[in-house]
Coordinates of C-alpha atoms in Angstrom, one line a residue:
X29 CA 136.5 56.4 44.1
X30 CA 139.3 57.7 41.7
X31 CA 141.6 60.5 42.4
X32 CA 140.3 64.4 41.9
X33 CA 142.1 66.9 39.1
X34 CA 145.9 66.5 39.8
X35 CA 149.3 69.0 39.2
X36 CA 150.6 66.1 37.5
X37 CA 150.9 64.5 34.0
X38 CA 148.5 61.4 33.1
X39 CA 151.8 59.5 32.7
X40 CA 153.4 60.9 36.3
X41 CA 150.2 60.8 37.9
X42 CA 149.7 57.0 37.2
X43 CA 152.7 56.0 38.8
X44 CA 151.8 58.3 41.7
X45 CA 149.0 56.7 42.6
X46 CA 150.5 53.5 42.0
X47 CA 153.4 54.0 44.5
X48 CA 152.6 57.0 46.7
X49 CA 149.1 57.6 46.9
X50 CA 147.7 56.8 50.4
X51 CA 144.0 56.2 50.3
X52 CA 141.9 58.4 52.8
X53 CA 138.7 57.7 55.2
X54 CA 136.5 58.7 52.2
X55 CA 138.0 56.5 50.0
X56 CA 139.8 58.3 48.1
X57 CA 143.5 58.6 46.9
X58 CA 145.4 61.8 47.9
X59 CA 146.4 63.8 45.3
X60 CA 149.6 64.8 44.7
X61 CA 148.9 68.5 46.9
X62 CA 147.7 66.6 49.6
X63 CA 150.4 64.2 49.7
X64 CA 153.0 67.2 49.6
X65 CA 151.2 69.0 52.7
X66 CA 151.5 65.5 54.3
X67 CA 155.2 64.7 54.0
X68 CA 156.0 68.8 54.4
X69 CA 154.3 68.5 57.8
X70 CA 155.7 65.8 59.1
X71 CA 159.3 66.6 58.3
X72 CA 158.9 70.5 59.3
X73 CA 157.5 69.0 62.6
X74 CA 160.7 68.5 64.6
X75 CA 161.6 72.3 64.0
X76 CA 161.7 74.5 67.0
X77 CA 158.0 76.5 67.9
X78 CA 154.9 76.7 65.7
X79 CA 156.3 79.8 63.3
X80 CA 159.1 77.7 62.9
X81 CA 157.9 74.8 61.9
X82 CA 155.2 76.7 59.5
X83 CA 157.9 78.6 57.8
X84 CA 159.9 75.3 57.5
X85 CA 156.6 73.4 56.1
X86 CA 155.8 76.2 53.5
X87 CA 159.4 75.9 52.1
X88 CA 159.2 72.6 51.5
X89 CA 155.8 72.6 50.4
X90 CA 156.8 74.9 47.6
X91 CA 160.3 73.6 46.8
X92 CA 157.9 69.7 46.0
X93 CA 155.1 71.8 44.6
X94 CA 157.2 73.3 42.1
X95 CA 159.1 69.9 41.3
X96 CA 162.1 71.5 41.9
X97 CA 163.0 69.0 44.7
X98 CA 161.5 65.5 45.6
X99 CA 162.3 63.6 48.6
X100 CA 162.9 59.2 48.2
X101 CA 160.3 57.0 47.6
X102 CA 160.0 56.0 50.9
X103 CA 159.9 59.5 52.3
X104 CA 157.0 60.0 50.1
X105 CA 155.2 57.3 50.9
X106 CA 155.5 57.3 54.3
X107 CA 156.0 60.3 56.5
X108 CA 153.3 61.5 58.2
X109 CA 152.0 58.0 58.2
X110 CA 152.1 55.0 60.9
X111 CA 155.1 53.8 59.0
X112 CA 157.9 55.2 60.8
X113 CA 160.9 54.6 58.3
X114 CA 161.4 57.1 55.6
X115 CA 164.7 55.6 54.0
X116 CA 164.9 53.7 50.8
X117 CA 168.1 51.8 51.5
X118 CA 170.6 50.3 54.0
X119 CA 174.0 47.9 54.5
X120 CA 174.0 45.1 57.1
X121 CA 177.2 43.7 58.3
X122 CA 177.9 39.9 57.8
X123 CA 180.7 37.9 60.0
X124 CA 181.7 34.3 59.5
X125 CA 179.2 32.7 62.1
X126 CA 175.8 31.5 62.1
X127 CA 174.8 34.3 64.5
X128 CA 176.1 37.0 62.6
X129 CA 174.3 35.7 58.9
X130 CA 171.2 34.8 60.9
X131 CA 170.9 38.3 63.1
X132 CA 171.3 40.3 59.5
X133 CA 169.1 37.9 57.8
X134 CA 165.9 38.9 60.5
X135 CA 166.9 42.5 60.5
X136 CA 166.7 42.7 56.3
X137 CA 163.6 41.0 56.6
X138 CA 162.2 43.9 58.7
X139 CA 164.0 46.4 56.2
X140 CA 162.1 44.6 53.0
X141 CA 158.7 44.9 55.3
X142 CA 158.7 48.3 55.6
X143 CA 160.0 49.1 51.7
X144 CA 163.6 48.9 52.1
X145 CA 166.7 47.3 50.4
X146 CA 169.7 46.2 51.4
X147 CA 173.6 46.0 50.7
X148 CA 175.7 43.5 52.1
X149 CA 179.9 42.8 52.0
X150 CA 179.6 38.6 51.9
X151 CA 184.0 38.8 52.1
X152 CA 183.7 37.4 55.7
X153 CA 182.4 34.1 55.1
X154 CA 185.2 31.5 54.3
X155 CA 185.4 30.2 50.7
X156 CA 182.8 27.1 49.9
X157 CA 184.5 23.7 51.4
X158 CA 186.6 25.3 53.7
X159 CA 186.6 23.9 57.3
X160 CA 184.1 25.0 60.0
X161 CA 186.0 24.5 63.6
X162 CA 183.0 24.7 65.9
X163 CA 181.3 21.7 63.6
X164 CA 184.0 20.2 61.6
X165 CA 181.9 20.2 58.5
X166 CA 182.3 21.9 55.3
X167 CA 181.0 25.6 54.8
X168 CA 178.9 26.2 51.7
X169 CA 180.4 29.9 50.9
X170 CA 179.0 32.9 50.2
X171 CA 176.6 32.3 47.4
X172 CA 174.1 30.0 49.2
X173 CA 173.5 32.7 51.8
X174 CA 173.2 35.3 49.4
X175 CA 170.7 32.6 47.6
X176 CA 168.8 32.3 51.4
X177 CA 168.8 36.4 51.4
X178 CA 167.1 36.6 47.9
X179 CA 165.0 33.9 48.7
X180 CA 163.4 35.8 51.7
X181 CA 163.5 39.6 49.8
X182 CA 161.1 37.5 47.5
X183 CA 158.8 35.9 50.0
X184 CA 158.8 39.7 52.3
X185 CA 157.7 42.5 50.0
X186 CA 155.8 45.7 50.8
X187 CA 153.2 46.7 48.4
X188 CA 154.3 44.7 45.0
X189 CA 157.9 46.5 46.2
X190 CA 160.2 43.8 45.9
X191 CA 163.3 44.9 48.5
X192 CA 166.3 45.6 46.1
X193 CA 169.7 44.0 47.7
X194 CA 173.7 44.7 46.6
X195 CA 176.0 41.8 47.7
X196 CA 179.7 42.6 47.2
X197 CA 182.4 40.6 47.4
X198 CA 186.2 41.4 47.4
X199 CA 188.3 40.8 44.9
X200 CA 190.7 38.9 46.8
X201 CA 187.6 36.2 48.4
X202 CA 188.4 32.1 47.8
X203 CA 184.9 32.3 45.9
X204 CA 185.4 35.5 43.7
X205 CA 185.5 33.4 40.3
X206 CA 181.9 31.6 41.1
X207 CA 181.0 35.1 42.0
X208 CA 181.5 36.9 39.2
X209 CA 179.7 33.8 36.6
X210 CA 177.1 33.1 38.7
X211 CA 174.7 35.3 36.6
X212 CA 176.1 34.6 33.3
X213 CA 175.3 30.7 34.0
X214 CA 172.0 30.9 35.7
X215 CA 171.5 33.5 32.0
X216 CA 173.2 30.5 30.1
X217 CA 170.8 28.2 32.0
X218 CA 167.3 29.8 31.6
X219 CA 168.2 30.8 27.5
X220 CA 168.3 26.9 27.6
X221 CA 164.8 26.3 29.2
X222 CA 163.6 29.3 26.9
X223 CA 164.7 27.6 23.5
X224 CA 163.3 24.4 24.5
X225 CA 159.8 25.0 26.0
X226 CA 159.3 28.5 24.3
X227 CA 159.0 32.7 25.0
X228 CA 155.8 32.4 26.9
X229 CA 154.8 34.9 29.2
X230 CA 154.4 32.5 32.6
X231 CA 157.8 31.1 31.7
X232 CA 159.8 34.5 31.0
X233 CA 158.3 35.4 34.6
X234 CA 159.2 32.3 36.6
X235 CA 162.7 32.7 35.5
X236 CA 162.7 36.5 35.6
X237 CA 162.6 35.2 39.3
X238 CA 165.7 32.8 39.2
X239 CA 167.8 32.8 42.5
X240 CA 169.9 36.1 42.6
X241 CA 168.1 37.5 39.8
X242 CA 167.0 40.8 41.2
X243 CA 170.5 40.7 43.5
X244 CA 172.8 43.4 41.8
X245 CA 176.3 42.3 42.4
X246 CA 179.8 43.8 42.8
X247 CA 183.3 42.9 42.8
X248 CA 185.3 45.3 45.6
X249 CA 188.6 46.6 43.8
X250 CA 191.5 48.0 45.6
X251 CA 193.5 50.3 44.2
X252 CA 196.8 47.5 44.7
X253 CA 195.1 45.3 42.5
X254 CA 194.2 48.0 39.9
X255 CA 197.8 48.7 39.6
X256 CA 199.5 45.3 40.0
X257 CA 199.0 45.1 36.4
X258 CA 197.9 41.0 36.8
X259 CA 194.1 41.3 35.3
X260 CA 193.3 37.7 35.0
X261 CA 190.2 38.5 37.6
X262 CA 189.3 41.5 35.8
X263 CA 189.3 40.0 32.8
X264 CA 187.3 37.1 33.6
X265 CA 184.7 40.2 35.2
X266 CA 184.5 41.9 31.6
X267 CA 184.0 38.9 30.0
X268 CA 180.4 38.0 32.1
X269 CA 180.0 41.8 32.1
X270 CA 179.6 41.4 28.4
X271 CA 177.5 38.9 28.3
X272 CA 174.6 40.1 30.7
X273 CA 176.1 43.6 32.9
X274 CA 177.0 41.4 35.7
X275 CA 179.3 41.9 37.8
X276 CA 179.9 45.7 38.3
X277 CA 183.0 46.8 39.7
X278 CA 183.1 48.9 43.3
X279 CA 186.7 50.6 43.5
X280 CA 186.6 50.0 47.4
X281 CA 189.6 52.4 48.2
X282 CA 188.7 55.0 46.2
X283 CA 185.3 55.3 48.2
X284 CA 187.4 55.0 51.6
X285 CA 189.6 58.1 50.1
X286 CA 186.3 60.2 50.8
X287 CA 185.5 58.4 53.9
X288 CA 184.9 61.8 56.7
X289 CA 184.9 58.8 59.6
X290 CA 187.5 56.7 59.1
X291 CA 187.6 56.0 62.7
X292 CA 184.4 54.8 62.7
X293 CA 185.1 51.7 60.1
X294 CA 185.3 50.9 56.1
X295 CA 182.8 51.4 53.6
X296 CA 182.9 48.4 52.8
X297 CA 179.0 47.6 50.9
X298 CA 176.8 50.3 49.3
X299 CA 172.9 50.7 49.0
X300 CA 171.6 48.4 45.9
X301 CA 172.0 51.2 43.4
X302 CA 175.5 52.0 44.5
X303 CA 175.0 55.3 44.9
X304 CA 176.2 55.7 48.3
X305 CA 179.0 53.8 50.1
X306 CA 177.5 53.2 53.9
X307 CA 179.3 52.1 57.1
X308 CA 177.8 49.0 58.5
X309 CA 173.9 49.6 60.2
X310 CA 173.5 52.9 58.2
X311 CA 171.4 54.5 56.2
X312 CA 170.8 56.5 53.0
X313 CA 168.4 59.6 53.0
X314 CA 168.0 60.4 49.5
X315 CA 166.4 63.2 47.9
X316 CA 166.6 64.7 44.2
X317 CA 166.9 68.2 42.6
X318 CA 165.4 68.5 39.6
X319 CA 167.6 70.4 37.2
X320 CA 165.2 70.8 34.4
X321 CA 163.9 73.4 37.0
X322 CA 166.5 75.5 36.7
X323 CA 166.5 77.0 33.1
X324 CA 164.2 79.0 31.6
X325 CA 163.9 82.1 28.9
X326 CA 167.9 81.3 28.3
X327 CA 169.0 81.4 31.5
X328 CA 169.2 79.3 34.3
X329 CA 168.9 80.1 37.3
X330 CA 171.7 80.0 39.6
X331 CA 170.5 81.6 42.9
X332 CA 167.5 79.2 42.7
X333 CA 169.4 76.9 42.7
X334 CA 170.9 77.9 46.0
X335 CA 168.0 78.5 47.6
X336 CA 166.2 75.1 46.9
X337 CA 170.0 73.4 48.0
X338 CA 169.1 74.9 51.4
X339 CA 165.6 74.3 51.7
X340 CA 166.6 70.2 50.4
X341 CA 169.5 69.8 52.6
X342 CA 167.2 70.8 56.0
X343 CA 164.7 68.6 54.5
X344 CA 166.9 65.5 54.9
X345 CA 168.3 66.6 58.0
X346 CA 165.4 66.6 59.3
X347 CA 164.3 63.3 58.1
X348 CA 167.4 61.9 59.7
X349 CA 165.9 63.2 62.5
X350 CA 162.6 61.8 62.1
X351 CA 163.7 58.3 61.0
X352 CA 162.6 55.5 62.8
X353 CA 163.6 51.4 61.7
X354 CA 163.0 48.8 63.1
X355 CA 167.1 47.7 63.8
X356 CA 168.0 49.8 66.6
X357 CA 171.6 49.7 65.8
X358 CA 170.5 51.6 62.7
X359 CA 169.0 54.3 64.3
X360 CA 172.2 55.1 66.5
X361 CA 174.0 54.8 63.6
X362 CA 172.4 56.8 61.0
X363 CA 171.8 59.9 63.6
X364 CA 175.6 59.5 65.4
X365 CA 176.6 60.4 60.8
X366 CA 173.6 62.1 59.5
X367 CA 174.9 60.8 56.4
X368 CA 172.5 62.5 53.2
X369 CA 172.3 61.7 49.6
X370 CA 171.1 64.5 47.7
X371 CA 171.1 64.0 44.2
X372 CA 170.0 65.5 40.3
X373 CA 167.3 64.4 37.7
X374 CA 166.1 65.6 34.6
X375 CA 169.9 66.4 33.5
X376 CA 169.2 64.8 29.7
X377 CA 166.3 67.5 29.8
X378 CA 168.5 70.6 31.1
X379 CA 171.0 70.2 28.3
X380 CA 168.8 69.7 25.5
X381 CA 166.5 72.3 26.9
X382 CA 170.0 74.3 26.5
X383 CA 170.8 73.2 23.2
X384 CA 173.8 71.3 24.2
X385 CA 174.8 67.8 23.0
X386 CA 175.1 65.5 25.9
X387 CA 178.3 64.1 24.8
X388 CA 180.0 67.2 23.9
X389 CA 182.8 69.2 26.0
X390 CA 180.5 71.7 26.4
X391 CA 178.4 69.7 28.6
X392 CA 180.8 67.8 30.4
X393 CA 182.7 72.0 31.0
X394 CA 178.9 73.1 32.2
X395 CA 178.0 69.7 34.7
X396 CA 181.8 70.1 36.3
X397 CA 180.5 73.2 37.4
X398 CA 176.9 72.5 38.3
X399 CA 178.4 69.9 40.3
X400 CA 181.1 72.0 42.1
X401 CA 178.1 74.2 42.5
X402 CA 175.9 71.9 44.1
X403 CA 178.1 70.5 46.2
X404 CA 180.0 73.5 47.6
X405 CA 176.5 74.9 48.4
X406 CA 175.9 71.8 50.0
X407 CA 178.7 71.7 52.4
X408 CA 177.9 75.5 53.5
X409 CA 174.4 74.0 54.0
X410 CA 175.6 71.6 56.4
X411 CA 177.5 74.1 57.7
X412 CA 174.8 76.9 58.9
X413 CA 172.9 73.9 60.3
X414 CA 176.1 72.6 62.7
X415 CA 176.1 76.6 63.8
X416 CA 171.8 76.1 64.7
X417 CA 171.7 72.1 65.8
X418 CA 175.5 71.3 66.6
X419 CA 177.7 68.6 64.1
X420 CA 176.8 65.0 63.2
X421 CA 177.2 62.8 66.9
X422 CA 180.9 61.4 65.4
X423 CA 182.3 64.5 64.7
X424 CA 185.8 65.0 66.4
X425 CA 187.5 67.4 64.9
X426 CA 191.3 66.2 65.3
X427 CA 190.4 62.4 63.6
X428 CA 187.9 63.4 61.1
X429 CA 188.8 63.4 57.0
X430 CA 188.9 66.5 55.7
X431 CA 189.2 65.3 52.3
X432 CA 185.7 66.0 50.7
X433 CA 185.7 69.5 52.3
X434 CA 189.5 70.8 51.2
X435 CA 188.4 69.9 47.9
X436 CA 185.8 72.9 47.6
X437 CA 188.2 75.7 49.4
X438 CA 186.2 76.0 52.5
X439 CA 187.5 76.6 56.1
X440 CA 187.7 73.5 58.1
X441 CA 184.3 74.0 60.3
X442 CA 181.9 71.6 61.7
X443 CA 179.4 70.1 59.4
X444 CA 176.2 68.6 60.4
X445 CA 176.9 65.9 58.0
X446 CA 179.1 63.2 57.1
X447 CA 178.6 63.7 53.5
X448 CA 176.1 65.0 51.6
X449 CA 175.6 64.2 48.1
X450 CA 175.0 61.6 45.9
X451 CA 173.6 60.9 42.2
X452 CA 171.0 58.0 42.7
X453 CA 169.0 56.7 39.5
X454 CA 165.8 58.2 40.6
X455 CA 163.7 55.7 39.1
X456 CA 160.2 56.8 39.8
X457 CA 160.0 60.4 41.4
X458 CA 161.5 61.5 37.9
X459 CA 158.8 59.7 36.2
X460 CA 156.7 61.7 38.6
X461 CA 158.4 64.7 37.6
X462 CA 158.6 64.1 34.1
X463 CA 162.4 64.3 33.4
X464 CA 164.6 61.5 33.1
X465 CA 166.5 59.3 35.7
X466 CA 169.3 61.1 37.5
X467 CA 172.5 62.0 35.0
X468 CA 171.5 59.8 32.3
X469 CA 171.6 60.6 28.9
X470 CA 167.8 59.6 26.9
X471 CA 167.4 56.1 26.5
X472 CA 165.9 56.7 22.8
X473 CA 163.8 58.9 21.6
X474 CA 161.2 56.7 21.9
X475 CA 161.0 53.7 24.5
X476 CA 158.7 51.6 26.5
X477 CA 159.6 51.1 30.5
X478 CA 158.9 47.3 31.7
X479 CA 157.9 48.2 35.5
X480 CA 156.4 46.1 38.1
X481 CA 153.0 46.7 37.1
X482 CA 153.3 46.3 33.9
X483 CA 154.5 47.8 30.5
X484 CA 153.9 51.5 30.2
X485 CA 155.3 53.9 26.7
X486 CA 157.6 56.8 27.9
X487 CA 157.6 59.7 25.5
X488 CA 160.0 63.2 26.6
X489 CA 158.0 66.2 24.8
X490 CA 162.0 67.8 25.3
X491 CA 163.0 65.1 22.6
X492 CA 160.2 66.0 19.8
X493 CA 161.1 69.4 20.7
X494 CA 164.8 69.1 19.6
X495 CA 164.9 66.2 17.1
X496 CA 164.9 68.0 14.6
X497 CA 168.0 69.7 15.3
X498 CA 171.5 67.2 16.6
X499 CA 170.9 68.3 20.4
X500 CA 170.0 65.3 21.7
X501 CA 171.3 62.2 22.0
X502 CA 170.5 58.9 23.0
X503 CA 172.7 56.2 25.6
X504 CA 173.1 54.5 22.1
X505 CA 174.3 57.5 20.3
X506 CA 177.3 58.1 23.1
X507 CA 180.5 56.4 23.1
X508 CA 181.2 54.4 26.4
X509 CA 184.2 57.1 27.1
X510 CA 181.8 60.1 27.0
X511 CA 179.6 58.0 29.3
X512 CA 182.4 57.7 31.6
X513 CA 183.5 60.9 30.8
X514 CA 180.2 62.3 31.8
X515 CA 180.2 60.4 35.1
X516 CA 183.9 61.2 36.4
X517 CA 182.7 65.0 36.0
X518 CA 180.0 64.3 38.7
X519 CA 182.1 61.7 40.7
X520 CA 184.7 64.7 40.9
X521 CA 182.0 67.0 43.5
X522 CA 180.0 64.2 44.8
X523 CA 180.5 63.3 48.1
X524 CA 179.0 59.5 48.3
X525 CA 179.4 57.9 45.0
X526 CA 177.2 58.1 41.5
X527 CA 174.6 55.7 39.5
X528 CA 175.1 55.7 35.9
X529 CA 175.0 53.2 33.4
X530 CA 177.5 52.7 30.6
X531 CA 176.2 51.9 27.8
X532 CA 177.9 50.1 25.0
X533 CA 176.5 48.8 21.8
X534 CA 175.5 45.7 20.9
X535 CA 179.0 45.0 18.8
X536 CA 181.2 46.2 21.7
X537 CA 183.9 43.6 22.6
X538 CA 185.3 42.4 26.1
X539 CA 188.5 44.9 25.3
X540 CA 186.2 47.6 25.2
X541 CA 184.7 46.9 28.5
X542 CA 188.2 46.0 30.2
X543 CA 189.1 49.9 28.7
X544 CA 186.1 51.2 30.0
X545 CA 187.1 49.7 33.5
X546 CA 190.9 51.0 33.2
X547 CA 189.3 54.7 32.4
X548 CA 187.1 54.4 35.4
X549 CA 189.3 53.9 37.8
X550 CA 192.3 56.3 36.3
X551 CA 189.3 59.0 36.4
X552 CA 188.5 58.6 40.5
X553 CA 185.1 56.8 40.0
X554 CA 184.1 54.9 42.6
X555 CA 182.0 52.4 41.0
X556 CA 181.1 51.5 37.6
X557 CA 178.5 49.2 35.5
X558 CA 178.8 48.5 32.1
X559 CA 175.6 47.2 29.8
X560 CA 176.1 46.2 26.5
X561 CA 173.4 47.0 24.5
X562 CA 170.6 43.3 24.0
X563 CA 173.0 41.5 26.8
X564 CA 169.8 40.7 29.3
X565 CA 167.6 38.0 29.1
X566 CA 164.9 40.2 30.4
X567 CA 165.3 44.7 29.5
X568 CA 163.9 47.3 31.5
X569 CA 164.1 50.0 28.9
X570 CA 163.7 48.5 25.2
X571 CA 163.8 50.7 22.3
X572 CA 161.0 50.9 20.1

């Protein structure tokens, strides 16, 4: 039986049903209200006594009625279900022995199971031919065993979702060159097989699924190298970065800078997206705030604004709380640093709902504020709830970073989190919500999405709105240093790290992308990935 009359658009609510729907005894899919009461039950339900944990529900009932804040995917999906984890992604550690690559292999299996992705560091296994004492043969190197990791996020999937991995490898590793052309070969390889045997659909799919093809992969940076001057390595990344966005770069000590636990280890791997740095066994509870939400009759609305911070940053506290995955060493983990990742959409919306070019000074003046604001408010957040529930398990107050909290002026208190925010791509819950993905700028004003399922047209009303006027302004209208421009101004406030793409044109050169690099890193990012414009075999966004 199909779905009754929903909140949302024909577009949103496709994609609803396609990801997030559950289907009830009647046979029926939810619709978006009752998946909303769902999820706001569950996560109100570890709040203390029935008015409590009413009150609780009804706030964040209304803060995801209103769209003014949406939870992850796999929050959405799956609280108040029998499926007990309610994070989107996770890093694994991997040492150099069999044990070690074998024990993270079976726990990423269990992560892709339940919906999951994975990030991975791969710098501990010894470079391909080197020695192996216990057996006196030769190791094969990281890439095989990030081949044998792809091959089994392939084979376990949960629902058509295919678990999305990040394998990093340090700059400094005996393997880095093969590394960073793996993908820009295997590209070489299967433009080959295209030209020969033609475009057909069955073909373009099988090697759509080449080995490491849905792996997103990093190169770890230290600040030594960055200033060493010697940029034979980064040179050789710019150059397969131009060819197909592969490698992107992950400025490892910059990340560690921000690091509240340093006592605790390195972040050395993000989540898949690269949005968040994570210790090894932890996890990322994501969650979005809709900034489109915000503005209206020429204003926008500050104290709202403040008010649905507070509701969002209980609402992942609580799903901390609440989380359950299989890996046990996980769930110590991710409760001993209740680390959150509370994020934006819809900004391309805001500003040219505001009448302000997205690559103007203006904008870039308004976001370094909007992201102060958001993350001050955050941290004060975190605050009131270490006063109600006590700080994150790791705290200690004479070892801890101070870092990310000195940076806003506030008084050196207990915080209930590690670190709080984070600007992830927000693929589909700004779909559902009918803004674009996270910071971006508009892809074009007019654009087809290649998804999973298939091919769907995306349309922003915002954009017929304000085309007639120079408001808006596509990724292919921005220069790649207002991109990165745009993207240091969040960076500057955010706590974990920030997913943006920088685009380039078609005609950008390897210099411009070894520029774009050099700016990132002199600007405090802590990650960056660079796409020139037709360099992929296979698009997810192509202009119409």
């Amino acid at each position: 039986m199909g779905t009754k009359e929903s909140l949302l658009s024909p577009a949103a609510n496709k994609i609803f049903e396609m990801k997030y729907a559950r289907e009830l005894s009647s046979g029926e899919k939810e619709t978006w209200e009752q998946t909303i009461h769902r999820v706001s039950e569950h996560v109100a339900s570890i709040e203390e006594g029935e008015a409590t944990q009413m009150a609780a529900m009804a706030q964040f009932y209304r803060v995801m009625y209103e769209q003014s804040f949406l939870p992850g995917g796999r929050t959405l999906a799956n609280a108040g279900t029998n499926v007990q984890n309610l994070m989107n992604c996770f890093v694994l550690p991997i040492e150099d022995s069999r044990e070690s690559i074998y024990t993270s292999l079976k726990d990423a299996a269990e992560i892709f199971a339940w919906g999951g992705g994975v990030g991975y560091n791969f710098s501990n296994l010894r470079g391909k031919g080197e020695r192996v004492n216990t057996t006196g043969g030769l190791a094969s190197g990281p890439l095989s065993f990030m081949g044998l990791y792809d091959q089994t996020g392939e084979v376990i999937s949960q629902a058509s979702r295919r678990g999305a991995q990040m394998g990093i490898l340090n700059i400094d590793h005996p393997d880095i060159r093969d590394f960073i052309q793996y993908k820009s070969e295997l590209d070489d390889r299967n433009a080959r097989i295209l030209k020969e045997f033609g475009k057909n659909d069955r073909l373009k799919k099988v090697l759509a699924d080449s080995q490491l093809t849905h792996f997103n992969l990093s190169v770890a940076i230290t600040d030594d190298y960055m200033v060493s001057g010697d940029y034979e390595i980064l040179e050789l990344i710019a150059g397969n970065a131009w060819k197909n966005g592969d490698p992107g770069m992950y400025f490892i000590d910059r990340a560690n800078a921000d690091n509240m636990v340093p006592y605790l280890g390195t972040l050395d791997a993000t989540n898949p997206c690269g949005e968040v740095p994570l210790l090894p066994y932890e996890a990322c509870c994501l969650g979005s705030l809709n900034l489109y939400n915000f503005y209206g009759a020429g204003v926008f609305d500050w104290e709202y604004l403040r008010d649905v911070i507070r509701v969002a940053v209980r609402f992942l506290d609580n799903v901390q709380e609440l989380n359950e995955t299989p890996v046990a060493e996980i769930n110590v983990n991710t409760r001993a640093t209740r680390r959150l990742g509370l994020g934006v959409m819809g900004l391309a919306d805001l500003l040219a709902e505001m009448g302000i070019p997205y690559n103007s000074d203006e904008a870039l003046e308004f976001c370094d504020n909007l992201a102060f604001f958001i993350g001050r408010e955050s941290w004060m957040a975190s605050m009131e709830l270490a006063i109600e529930r006590g700080p994150f398990e790791a705290f200690d107050e004479d070892r801890v970073n101070w870092a990310l909290i000195d940076k806003f002026d506030l008084d050196r208190r207990p915080v209930r989190n590690v670190a709080i925010t984070s600007i992830a791509p927000t693929g589909t819950i700004s779909i559902i919500s009918d803004v674009n993905g996270g910071i971006e700028p508009f892809f074009a004003h007019s654009y087809k999405r290649n998804i999973t399922e298939g091919v769907g047209n995306t349309a922003k009303d915002t954009i017929e709105q304000a085309a007639v006027s120079d408001t808006v302004k596509t990724a292919h209208d921005i220069t790649w240093e207002k991109h990165v421009d745009m993207q240091a101004a969040w960076q500057r406030w955010v706590d974990n790290a920030v997913s943006k793409t920088i685009n380039m044109p078609s005609n950008a050169t390897k210099d411009d992308i070894m520029e774009a690099y050099i700016k990132a890193w002199e600007q405090g990012l802590k990650g960056i990935t660079v796409y020139r414009d037709g360099s992929k075999i296979f698009q997810i966004l192509e202009r119409k």
